[in-house]
JSON list of C-alpha atoms in Angstrom, two decimals:
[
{"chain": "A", "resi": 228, "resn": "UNK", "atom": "CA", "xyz": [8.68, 0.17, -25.43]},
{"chain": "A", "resi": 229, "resn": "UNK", "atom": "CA", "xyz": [9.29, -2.76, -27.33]},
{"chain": "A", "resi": 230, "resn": "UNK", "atom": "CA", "xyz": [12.76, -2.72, -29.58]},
{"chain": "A", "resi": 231, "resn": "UNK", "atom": "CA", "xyz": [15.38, -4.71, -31.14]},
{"chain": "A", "resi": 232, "resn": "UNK", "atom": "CA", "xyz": [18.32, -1.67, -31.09]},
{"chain": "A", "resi": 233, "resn": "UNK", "atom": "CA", "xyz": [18.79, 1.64, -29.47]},
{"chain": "A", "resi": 234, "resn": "UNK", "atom": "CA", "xyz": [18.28, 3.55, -32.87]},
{"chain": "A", "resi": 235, "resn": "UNK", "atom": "CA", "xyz": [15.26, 1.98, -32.77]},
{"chain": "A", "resi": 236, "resn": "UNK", "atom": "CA", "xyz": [14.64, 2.77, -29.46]},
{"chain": "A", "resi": 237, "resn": "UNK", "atom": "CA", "xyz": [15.25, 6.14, -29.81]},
{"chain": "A", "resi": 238, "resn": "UNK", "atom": "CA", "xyz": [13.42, 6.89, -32.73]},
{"chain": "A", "resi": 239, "resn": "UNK", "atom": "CA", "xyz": [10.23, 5.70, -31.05]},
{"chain": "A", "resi": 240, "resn": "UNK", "atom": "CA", "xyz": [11.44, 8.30, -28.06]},
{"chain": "A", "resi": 241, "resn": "UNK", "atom": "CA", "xyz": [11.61, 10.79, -30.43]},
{"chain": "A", "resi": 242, "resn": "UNK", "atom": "CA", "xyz": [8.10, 10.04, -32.40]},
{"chain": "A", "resi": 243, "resn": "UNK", "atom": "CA", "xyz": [6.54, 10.04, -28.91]},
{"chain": "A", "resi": 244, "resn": "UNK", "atom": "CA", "xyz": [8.27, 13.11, -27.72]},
{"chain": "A", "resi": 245, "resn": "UNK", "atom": "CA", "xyz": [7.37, 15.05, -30.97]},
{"chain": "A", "resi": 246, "resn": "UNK", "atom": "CA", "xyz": [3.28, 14.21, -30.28]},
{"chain": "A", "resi": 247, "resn": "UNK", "atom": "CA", "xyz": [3.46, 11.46, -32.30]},
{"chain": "A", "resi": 248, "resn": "UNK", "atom": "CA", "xyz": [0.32, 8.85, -31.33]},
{"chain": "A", "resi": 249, "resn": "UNK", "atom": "CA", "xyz": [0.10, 5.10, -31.93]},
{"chain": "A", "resi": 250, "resn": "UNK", "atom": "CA", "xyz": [4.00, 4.62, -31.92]},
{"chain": "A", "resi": 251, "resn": "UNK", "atom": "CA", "xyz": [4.00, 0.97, -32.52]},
{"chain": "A", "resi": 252, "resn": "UNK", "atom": "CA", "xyz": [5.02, -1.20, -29.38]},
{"chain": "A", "resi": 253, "resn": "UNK", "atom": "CA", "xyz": [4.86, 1.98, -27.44]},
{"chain": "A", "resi": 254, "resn": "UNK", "atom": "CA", "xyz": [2.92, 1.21, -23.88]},
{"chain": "A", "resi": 255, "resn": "UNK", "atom": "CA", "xyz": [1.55, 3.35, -21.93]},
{"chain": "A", "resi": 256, "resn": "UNK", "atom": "CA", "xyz": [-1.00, 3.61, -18.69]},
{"chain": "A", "resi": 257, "resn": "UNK", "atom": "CA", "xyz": [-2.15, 5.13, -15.63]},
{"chain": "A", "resi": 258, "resn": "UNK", "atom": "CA", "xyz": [-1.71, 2.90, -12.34]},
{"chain": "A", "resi": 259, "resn": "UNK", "atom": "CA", "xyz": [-4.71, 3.51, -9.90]},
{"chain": "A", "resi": 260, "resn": "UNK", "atom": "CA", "xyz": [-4.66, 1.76, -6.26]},
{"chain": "A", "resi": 261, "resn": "UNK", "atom": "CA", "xyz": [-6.86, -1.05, -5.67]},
{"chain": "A", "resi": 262, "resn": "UNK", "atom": "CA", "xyz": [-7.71, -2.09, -9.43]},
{"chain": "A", "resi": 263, "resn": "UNK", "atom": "CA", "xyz": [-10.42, -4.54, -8.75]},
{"chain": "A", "resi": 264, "resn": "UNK", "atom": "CA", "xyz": [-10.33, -5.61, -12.27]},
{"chain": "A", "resi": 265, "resn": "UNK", "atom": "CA", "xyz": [-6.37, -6.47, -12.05]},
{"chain": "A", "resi": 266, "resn": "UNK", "atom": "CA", "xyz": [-6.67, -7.75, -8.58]},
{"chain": "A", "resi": 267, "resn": "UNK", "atom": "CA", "xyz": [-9.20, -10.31, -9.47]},
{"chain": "A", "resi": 268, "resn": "UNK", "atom": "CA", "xyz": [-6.97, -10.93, -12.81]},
{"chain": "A", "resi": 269, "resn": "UNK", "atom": "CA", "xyz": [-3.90, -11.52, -11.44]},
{"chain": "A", "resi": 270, "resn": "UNK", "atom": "CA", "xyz": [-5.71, -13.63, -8.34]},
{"chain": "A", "resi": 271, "resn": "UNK", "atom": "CA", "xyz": [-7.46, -15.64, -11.01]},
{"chain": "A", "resi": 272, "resn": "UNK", "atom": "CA", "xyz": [-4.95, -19.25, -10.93]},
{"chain": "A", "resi": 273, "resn": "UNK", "atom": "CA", "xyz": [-6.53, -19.50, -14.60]},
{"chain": "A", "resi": 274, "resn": "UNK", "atom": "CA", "xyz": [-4.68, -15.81, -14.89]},
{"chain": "A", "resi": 275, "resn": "UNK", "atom": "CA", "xyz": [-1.69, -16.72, -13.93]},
{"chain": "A", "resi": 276, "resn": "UNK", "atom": "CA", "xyz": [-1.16, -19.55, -16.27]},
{"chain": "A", "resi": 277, "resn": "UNK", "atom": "CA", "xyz": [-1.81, -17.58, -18.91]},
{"chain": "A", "resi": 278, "resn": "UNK", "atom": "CA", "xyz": [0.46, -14.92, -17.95]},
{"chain": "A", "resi": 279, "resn": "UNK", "atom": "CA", "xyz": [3.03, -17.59, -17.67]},
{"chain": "A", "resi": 280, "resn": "UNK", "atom": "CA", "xyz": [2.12, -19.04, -20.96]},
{"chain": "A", "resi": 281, "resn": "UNK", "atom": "CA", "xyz": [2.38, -15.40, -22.25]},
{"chain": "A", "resi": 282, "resn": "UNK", "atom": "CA", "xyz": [5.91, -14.88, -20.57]},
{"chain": "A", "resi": 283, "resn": "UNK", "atom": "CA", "xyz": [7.14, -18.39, -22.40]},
{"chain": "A", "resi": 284, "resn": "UNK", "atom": "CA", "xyz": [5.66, -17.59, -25.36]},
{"chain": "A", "resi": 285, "resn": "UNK", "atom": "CA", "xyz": [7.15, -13.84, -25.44]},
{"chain": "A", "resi": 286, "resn": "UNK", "atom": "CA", "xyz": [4.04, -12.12, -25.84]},
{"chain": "A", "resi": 287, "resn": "UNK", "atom": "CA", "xyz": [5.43, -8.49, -24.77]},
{"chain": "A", "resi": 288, "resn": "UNK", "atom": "CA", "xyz": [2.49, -6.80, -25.90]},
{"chain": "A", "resi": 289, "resn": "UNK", "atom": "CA", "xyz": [0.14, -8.28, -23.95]},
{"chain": "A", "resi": 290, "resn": "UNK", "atom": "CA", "xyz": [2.22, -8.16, -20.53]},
{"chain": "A", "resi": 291, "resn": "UNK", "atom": "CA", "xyz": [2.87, -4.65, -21.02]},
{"chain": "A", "resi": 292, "resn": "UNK", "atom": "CA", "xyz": [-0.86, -3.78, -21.54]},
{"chain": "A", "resi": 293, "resn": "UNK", "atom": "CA", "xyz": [-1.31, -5.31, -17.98]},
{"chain": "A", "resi": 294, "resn": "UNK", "atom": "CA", "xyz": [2.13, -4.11, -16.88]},
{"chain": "A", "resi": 295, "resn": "UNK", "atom": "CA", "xyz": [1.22, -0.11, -17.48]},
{"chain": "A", "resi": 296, "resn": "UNK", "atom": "CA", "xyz": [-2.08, -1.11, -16.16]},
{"chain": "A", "resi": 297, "resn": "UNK", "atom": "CA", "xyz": [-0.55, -1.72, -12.76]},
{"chain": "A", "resi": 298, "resn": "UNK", "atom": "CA", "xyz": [-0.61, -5.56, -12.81]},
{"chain": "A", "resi": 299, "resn": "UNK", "atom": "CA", "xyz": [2.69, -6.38, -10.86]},
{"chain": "A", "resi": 300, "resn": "UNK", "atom": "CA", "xyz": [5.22, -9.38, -13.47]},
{"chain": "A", "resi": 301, "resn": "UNK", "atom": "CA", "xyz": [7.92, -11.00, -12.49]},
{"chain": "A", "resi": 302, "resn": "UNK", "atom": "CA", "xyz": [10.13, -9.37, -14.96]},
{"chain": "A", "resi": 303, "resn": "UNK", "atom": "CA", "xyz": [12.82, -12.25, -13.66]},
{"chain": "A", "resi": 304, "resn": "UNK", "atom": "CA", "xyz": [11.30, -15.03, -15.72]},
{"chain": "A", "resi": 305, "resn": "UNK", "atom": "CA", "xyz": [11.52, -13.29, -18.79]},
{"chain": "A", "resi": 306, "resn": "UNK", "atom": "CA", "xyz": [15.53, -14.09, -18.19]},
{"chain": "A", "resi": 307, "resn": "UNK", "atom": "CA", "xyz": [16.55, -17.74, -17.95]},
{"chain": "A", "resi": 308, "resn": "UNK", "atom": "CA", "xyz": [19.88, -18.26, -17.58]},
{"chain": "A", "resi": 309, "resn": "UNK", "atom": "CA", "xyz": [21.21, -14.66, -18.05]},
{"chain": "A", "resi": 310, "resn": "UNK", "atom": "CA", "xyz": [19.92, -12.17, -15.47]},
{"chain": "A", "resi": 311, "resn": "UNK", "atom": "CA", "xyz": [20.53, -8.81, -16.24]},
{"chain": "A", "resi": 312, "resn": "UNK", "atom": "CA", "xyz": [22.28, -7.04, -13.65]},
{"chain": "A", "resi": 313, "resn": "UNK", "atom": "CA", "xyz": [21.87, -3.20, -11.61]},
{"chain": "A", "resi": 314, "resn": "UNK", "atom": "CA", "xyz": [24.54, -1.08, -13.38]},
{"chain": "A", "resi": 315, "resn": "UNK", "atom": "CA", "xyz": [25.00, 1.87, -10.72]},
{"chain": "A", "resi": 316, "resn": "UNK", "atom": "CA", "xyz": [24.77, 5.50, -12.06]},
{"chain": "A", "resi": 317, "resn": "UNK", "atom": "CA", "xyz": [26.42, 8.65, -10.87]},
{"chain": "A", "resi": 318, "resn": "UNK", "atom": "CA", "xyz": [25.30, 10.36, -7.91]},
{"chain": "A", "resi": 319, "resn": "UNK", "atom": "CA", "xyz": [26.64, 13.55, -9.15]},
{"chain": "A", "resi": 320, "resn": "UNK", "atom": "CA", "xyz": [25.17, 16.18, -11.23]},
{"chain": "A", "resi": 321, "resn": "UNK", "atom": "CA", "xyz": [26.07, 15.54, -14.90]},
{"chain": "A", "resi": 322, "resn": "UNK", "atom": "CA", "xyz": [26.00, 18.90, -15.68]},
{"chain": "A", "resi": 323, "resn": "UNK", "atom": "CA", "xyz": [27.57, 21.59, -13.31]},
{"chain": "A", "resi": 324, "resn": "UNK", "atom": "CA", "xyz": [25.54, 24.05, -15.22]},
{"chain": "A", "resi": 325, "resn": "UNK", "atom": "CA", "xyz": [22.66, 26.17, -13.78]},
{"chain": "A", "resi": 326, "resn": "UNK", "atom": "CA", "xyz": [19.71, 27.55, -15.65]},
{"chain": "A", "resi": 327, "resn": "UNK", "atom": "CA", "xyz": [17.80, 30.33, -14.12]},
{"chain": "A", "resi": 328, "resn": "UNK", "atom": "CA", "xyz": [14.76, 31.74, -15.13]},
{"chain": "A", "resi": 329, "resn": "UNK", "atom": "CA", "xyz": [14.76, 35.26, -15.96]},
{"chain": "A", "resi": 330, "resn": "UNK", "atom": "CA", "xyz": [13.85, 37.84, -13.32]},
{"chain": "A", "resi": 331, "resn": "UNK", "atom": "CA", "xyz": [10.67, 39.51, -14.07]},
{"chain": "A", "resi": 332, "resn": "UNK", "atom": "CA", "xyz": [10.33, 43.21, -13.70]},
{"chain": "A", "resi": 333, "resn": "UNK", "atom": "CA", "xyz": [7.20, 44.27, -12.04]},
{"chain": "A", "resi": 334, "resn": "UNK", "atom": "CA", "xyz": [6.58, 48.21, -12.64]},
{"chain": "A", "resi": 335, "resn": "UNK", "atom": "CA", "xyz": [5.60, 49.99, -9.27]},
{"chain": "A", "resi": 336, "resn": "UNK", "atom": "CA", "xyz": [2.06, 50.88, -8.76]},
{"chain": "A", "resi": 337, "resn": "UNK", "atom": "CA", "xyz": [1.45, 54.03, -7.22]},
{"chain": "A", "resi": 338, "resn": "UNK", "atom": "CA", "xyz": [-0.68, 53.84, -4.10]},
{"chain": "A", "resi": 339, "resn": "UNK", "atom": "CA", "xyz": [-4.12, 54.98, -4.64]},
{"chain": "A", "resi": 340, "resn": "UNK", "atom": "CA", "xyz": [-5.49, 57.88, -2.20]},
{"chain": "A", "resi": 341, "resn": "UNK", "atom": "CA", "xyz": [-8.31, 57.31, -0.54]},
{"chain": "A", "resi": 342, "resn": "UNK", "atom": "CA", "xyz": [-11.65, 59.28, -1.28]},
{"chain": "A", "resi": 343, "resn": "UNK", "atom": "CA", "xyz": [-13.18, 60.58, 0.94]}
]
């Protein structure tokens, strides 16, 4: 996703979630092993300059078509001067809660004689 704000962030969640297709700025793609097309893209010196020109230039949409693709970016030059840092997470459960299923009753079947 592409956004300016978490409300606008999580509106587009919530129009994808609900089914919603062609969310705007909303990228999405299956990565499959040995892409020759994206290895001979991202190979490609020509390639690279562009995706540099495309990283300076703040083209999102067109990194994260390749990105979802399975091209690997340097996400890092995207920063200059202000990295963004790891922010750790619990390693707990959030919720202590457990949700079972419910059990399912099977009736017995009787056993069937044999004929004979």
């Amino acid at each position: 996703l592409v956004v300016g704000s978490l409300q606008e962030m999580t509106d587009k969640l919530k129009r994808y979630a609900a089914g919603e297709t062609g969310v705007e700025d909303l990228y999405r793609g299956q990565f499959r092993r040995n892409n020759e097309d994206l290895m001979l893209f991202a190979a490609d010196e020509d390639m690279a300059l562009t995706i540099e020109a495309w990283i300076a230039k703040r083209k999102f949409g067109k990194l994260l078509s390749l990105w979802v693709k399975g091209l690997t970016l340097d996400w890092k030059k995207l920063h200059d001067a202000h990295q963004p840092r790891l922010i750790s997470l619990p390693s707990y459960p959030f919720a202590k809660q457990r949700v079972w299923l419910p059990a399912i009753r099977v009736a017995p079947v009787a056993p069937v004689a044999p004929e004979g």
